[in-house]
PDB file of C-alpha atoms in Angstrom:
ATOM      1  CA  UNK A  78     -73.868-135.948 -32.349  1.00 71.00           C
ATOM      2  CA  UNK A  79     -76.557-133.933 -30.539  1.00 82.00           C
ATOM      3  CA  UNK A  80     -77.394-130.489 -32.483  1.00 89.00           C
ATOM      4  CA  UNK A  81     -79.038-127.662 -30.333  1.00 94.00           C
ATOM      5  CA  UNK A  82     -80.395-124.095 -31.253  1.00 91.00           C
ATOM      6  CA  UNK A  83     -80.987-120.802 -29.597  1.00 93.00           C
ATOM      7  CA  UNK A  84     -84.467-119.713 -28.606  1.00 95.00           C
ATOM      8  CA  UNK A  85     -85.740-116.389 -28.073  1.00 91.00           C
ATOM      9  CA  UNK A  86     -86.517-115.336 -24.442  1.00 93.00           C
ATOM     10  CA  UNK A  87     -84.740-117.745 -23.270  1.00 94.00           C
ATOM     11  CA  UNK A  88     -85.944-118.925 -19.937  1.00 91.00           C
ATOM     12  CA  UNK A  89     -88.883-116.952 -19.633  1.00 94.00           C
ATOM     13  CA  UNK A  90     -92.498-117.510 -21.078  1.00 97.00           C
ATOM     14  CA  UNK A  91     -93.295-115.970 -24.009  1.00 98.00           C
ATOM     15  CA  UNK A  92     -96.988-114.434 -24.029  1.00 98.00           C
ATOM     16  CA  UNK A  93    -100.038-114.317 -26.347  1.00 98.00           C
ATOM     17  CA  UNK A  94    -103.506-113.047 -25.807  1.00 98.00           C
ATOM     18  CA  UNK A  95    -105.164-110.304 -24.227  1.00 97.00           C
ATOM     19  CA  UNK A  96    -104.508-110.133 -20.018  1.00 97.00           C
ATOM     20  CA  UNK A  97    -107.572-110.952 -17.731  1.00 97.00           C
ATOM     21  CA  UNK A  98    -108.490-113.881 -19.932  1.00 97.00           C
ATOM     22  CA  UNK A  99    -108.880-117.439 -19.070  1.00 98.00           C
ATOM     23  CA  UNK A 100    -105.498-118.784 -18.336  1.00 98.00           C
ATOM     24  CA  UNK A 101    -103.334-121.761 -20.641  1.00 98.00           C
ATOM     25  CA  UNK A 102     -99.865-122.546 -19.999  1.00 98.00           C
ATOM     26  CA  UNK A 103     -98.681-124.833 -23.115  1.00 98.00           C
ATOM     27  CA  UNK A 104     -95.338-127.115 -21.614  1.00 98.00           C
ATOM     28  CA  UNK A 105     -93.129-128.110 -24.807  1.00 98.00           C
ATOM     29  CA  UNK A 106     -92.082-131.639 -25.268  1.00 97.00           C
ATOM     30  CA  UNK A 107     -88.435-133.198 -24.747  1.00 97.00           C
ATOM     31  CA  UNK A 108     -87.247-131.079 -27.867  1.00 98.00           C
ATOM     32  CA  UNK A 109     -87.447-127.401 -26.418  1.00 98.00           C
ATOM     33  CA  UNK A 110     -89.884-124.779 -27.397  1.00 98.00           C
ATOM     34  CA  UNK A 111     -89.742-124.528 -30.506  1.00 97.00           C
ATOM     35  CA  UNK A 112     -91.019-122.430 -33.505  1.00 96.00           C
ATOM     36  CA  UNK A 113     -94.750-124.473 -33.929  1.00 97.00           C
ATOM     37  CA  UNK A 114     -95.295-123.885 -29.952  1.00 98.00           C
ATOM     38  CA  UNK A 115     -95.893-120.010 -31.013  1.00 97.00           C
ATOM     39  CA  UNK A 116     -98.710-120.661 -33.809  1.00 97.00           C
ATOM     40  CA  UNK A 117    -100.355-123.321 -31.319  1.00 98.00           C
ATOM     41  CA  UNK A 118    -100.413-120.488 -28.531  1.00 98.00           C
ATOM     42  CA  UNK A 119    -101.557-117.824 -31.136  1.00 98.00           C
ATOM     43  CA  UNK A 120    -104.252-119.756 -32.561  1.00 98.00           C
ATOM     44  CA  UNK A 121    -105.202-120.895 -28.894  1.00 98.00           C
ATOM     45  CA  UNK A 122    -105.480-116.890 -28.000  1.00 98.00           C
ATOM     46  CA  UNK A 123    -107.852-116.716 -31.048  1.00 97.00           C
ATOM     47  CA  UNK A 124    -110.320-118.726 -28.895  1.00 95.00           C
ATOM     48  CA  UNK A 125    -110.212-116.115 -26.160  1.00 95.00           C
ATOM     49  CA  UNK A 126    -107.029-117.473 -23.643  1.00 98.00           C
ATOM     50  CA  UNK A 127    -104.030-115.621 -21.968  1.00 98.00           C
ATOM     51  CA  UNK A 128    -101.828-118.378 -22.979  1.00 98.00           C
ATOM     52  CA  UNK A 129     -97.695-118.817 -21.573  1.00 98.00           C
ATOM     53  CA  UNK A 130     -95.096-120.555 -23.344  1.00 98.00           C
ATOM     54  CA  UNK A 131     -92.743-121.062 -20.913  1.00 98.00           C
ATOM     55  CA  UNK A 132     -88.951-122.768 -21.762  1.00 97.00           C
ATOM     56  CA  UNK A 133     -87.685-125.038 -19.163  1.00 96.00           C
ATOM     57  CA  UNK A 134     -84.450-125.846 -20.829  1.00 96.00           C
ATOM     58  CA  UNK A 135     -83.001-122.734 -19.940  1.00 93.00           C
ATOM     59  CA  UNK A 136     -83.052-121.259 -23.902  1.00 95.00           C
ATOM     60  CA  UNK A 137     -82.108-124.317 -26.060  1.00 96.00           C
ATOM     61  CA  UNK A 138     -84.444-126.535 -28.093  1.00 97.00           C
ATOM     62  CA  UNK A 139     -83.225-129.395 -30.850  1.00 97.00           C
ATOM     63  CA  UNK A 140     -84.540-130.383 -33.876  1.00 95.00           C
ATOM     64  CA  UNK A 141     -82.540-134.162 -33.744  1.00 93.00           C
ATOM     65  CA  UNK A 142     -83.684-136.943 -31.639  1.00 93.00           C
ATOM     66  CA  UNK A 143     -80.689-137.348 -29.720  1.00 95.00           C
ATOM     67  CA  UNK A 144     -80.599-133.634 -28.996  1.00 96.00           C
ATOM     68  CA  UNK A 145     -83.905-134.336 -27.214  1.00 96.00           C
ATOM     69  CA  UNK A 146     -82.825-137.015 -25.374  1.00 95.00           C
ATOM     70  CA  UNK A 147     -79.757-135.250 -24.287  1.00 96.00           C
ATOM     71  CA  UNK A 148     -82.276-132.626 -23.000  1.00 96.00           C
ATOM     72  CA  UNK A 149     -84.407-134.516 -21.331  1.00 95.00           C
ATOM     73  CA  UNK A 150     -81.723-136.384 -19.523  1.00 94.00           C
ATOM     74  CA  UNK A 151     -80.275-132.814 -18.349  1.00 94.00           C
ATOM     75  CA  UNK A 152     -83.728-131.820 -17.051  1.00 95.00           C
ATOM     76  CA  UNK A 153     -84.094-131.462 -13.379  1.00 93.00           C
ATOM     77  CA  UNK A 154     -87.979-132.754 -12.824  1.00 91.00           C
ATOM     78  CA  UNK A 155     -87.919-130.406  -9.621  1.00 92.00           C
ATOM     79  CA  UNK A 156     -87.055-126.819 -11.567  1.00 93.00           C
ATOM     80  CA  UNK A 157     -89.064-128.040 -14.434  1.00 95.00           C
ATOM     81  CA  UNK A 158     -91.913-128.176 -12.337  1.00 94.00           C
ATOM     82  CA  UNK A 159     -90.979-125.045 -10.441  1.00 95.00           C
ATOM     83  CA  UNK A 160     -90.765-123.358 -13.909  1.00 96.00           C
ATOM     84  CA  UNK A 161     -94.338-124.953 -14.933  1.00 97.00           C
ATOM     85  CA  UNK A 162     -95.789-122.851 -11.635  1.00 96.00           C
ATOM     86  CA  UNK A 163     -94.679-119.722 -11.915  1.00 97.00           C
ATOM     87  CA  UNK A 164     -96.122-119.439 -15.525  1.00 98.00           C
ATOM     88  CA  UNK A 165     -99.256-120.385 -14.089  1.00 97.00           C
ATOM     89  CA  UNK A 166     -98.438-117.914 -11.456  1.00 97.00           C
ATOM     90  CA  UNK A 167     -97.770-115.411 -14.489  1.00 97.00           C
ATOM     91  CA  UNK A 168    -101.025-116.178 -15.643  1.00 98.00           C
ATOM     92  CA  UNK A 169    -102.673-115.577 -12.476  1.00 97.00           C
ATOM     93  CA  UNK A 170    -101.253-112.376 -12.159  1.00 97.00           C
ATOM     94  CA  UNK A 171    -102.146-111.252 -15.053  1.00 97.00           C
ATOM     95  CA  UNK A 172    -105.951-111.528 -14.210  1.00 97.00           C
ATOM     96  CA  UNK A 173    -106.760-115.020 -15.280  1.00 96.00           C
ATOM     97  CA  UNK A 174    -109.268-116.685 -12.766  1.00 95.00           C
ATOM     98  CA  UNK A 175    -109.033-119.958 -14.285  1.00 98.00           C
ATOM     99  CA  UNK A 176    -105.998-121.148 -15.528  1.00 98.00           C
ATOM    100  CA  UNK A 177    -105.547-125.214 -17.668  1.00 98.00           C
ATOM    101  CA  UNK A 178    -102.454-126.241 -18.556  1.00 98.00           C
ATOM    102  CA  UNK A 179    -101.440-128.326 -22.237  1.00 98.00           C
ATOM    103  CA  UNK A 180     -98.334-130.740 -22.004  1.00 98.00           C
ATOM    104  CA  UNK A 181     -96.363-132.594 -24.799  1.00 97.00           C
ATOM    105  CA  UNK A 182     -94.565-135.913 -24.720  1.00 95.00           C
ATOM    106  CA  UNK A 183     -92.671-134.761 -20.785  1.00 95.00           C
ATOM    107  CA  UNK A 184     -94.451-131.610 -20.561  1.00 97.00           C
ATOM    108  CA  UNK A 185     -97.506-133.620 -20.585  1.00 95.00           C
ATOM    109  CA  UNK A 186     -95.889-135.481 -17.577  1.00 95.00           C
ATOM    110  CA  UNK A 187     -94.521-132.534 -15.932  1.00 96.00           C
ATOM    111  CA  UNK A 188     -98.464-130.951 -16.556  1.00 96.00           C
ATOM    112  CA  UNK A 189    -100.026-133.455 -14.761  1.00 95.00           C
ATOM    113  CA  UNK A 190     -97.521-133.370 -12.203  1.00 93.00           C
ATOM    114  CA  UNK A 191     -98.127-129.973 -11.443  1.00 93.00           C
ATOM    115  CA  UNK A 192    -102.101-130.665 -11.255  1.00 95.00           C
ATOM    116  CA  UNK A 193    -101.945-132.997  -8.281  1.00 94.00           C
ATOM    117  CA  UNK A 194    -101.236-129.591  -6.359  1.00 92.00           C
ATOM    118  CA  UNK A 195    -104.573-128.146  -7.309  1.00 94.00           C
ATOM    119  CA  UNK A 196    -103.392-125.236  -9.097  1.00 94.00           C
ATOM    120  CA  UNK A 197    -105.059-125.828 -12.094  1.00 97.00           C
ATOM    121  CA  UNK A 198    -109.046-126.019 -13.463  1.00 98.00           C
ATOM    122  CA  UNK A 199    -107.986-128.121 -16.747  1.00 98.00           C
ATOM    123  CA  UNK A 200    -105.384-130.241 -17.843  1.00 98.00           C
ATOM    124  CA  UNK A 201    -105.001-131.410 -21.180  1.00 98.00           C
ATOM    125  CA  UNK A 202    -101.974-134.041 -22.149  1.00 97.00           C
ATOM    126  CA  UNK A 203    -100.528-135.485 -25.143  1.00 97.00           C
ATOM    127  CA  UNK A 204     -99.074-139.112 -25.458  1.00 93.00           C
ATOM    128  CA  UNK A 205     -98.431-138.573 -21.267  1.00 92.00           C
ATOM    129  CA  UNK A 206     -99.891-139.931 -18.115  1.00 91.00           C
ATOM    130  CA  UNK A 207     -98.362-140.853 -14.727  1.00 90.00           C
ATOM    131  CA  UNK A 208     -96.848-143.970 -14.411  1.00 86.00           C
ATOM    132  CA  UNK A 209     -98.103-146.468 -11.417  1.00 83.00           C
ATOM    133  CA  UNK A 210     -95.391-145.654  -8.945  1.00 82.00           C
ATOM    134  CA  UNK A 211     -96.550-141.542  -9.322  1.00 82.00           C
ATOM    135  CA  UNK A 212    -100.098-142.561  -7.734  1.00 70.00           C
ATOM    136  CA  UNK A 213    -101.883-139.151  -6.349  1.00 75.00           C
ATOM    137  CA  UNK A 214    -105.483-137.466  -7.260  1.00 86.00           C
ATOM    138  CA  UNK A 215    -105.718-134.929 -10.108  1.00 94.00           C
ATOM    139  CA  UNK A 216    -108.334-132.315  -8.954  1.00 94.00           C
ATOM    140  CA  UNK A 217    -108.890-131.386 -12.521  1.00 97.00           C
ATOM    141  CA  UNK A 218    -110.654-132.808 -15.362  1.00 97.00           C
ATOM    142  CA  UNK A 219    -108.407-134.558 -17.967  1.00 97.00           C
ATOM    143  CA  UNK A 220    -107.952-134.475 -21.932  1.00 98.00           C
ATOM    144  CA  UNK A 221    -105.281-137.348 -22.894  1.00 96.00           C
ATOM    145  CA  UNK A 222    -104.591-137.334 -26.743  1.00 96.00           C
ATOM    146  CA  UNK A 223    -102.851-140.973 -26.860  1.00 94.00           C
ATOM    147  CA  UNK A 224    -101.060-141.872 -30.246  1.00 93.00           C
ATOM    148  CA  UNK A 225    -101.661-145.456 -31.194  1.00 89.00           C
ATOM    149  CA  UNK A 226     -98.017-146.470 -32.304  1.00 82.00           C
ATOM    150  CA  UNK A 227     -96.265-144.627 -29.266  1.00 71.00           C
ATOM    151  CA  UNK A 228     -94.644-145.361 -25.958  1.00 70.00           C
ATOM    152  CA  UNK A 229     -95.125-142.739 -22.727  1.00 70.00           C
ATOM    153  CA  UNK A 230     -91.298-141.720 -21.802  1.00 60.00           C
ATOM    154  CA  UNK A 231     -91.759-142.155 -18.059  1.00 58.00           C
ATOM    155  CA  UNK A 232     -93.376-145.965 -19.242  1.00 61.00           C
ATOM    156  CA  UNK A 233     -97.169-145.104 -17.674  1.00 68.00           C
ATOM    157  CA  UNK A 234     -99.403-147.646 -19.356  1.00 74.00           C
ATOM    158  CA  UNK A 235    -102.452-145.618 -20.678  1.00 75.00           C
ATOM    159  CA  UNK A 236    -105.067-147.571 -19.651  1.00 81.00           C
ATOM    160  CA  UNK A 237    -104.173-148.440 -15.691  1.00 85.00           C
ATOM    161  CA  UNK A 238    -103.384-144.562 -15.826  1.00 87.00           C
ATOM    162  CA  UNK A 239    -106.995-143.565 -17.253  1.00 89.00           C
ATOM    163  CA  UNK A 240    -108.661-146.371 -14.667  1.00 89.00           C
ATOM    164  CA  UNK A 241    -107.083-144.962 -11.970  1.00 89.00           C
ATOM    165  CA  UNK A 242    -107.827-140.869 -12.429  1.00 91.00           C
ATOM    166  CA  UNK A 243    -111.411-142.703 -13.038  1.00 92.00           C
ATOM    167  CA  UNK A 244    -111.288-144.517  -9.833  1.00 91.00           C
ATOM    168  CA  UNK A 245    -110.210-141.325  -8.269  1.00 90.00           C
ATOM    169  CA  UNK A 246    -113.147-139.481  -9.340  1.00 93.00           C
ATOM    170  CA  UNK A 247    -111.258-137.322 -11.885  1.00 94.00           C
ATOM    171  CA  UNK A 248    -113.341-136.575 -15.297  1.00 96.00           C
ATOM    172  CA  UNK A 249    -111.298-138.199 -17.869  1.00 95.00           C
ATOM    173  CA  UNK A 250    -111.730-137.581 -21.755  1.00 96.00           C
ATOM    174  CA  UNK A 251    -109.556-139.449 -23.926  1.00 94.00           C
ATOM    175  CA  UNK A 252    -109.047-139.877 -27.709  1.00 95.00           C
ATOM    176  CA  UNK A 253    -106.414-142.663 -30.065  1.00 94.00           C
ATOM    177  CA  UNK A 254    -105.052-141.066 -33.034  1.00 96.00           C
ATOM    178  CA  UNK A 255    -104.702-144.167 -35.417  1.00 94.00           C
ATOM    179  CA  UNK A 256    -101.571-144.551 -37.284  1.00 94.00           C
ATOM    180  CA  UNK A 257     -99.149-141.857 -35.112  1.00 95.00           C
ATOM    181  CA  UNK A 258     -96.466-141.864 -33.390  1.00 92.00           C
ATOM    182  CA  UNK A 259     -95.847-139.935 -30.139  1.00 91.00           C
ATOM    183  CA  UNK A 260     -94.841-136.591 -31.336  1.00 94.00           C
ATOM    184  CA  UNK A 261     -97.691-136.157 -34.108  1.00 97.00           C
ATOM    185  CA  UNK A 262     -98.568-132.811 -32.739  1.00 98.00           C
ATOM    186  CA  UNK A 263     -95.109-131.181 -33.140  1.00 98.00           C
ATOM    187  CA  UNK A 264     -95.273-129.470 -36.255  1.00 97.00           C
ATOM    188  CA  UNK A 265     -91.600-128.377 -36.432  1.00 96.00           C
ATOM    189  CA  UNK A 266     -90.138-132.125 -36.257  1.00 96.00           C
ATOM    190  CA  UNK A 267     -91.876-133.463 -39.957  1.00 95.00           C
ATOM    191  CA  UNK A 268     -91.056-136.626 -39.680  1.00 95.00           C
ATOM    192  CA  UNK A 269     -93.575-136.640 -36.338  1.00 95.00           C
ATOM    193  CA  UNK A 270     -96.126-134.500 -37.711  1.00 97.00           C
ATOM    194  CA  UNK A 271     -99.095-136.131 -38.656  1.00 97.00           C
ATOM    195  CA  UNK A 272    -101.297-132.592 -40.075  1.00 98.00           C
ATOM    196  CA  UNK A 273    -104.930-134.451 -39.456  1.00 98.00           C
ATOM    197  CA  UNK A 274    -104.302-135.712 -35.979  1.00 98.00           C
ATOM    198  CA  UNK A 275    -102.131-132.480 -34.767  1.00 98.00           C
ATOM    199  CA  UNK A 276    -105.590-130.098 -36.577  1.00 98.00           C
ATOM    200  CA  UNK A 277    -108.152-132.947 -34.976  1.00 98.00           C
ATOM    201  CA  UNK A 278    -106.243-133.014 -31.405  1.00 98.00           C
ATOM    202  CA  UNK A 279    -105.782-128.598 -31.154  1.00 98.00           C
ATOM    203  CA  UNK A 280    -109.504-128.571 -31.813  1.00 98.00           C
ATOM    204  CA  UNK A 281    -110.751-130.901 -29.067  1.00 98.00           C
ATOM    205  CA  UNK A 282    -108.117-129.279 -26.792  1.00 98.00           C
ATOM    206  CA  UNK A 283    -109.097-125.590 -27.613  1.00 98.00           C
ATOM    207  CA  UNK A 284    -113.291-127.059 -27.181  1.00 97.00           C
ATOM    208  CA  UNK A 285    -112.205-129.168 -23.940  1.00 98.00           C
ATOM    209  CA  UNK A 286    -110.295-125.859 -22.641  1.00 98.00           C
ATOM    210  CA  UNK A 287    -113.275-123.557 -23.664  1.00 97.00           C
ATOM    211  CA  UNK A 288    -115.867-125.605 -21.560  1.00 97.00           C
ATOM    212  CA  UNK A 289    -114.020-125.452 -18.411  1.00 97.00           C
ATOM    213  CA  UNK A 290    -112.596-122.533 -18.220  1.00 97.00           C
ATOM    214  CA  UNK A 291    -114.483-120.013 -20.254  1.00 93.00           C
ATOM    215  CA  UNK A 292    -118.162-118.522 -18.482  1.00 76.00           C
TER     216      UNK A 292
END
């Protein structure tokens, strides 16, 4: 049986940084935003980002596998992307000139999703990508962080995804963390985590986010 727990602020971004900075919006995976999402956002706001958390499962996360799928099968992709705009918007408002965008697992999905509009500088995504029936140009230069052991939920295959940002003229970085699972960077779920790749994949993000977006 599914397990879920509370979250504070629920449906509304939590915030971290100092205003007027270079914008990040981090998009939590299919469990909820949970507790590890806060230490990635603080340590990103160490690097000199405004960063949003925003929840898009309207104030409940899991820490079970089936909770997450339950989760994600309740998730409307429309007012999760809605959601995933108006913390950019937030971060806009709040000064940011350039604003990139980090998604995990679906919110790596629902990032890149939300790039195809243009309202984004950066996008970086982990174990996501768009699968071949979700064809459209990402304006943005692109950080994928693909596990080797994993499967994408929405079933993109990695490299016809890469190829075709490529072929669309979209800078593409990508890096294979040997020996993980989808879910490595999720520090709350332990039996994901893999500590080397989750350290190795924050500090290409925070380096990738820092040369597009900082002057």
């Amino acid at each position: 049986m599914a397990e879920f727990v509370e979250i504070p602020s629920p449906g509304w971004p939590l915030t971290f940084g100092e205003e007027g900075r270079p914008g990040v919006v981090i998009v939590h995976d299919a469990y909820g935003r949970l507790p590890y999402l806060e230490s990635y956002a603080t340590a990103l706001a160490a690097q000199g980002f405004f960063v949003a958390v925003p929840d898009l499962f309207d104030g409940l996360a899991t820490v079970d596998r089936a909770g997450a799928e339950e989760l994600l099968q309740r998730m409307d992709a429309g007012f999760a992307i809605a959601t995933l705009d108006d913390a950019i918007e937030l971060t806009r408002g709040a000064g940011a000139t350039r604003v990139g965008v980090i998604g995990l697992g679906v919110g790596g999905w629902l990032a890149l999703r939300a790039a195809q509009s243009g309202s984004v500088d950066a996008v970086v995504s982990y174990y996501a990508g768009l699968a071949d029936d979700e064809a459209g140009i990402v304006p943005a230069p692109v950080l994928v962080h693909r596990s080797e052991a994993g499967v994408w939920e929405n079933g993109a295959e990695t490299d016809r995804f890469v190829t075709r940002l490529r072929e669309h003229g979209t800078p593409v970085t990508q890096h294979t963390y040997v020996g993980t699972g989808d879910g490595f960077a999720n520090a709350t779920m332990l039996e994901l985590l893999d500590k080397n790749a989750a350290a190795l994949a924050f500090a290409r993000s925070a380096y990738f986010l820092q040369s597009h977006l900082l002057d």
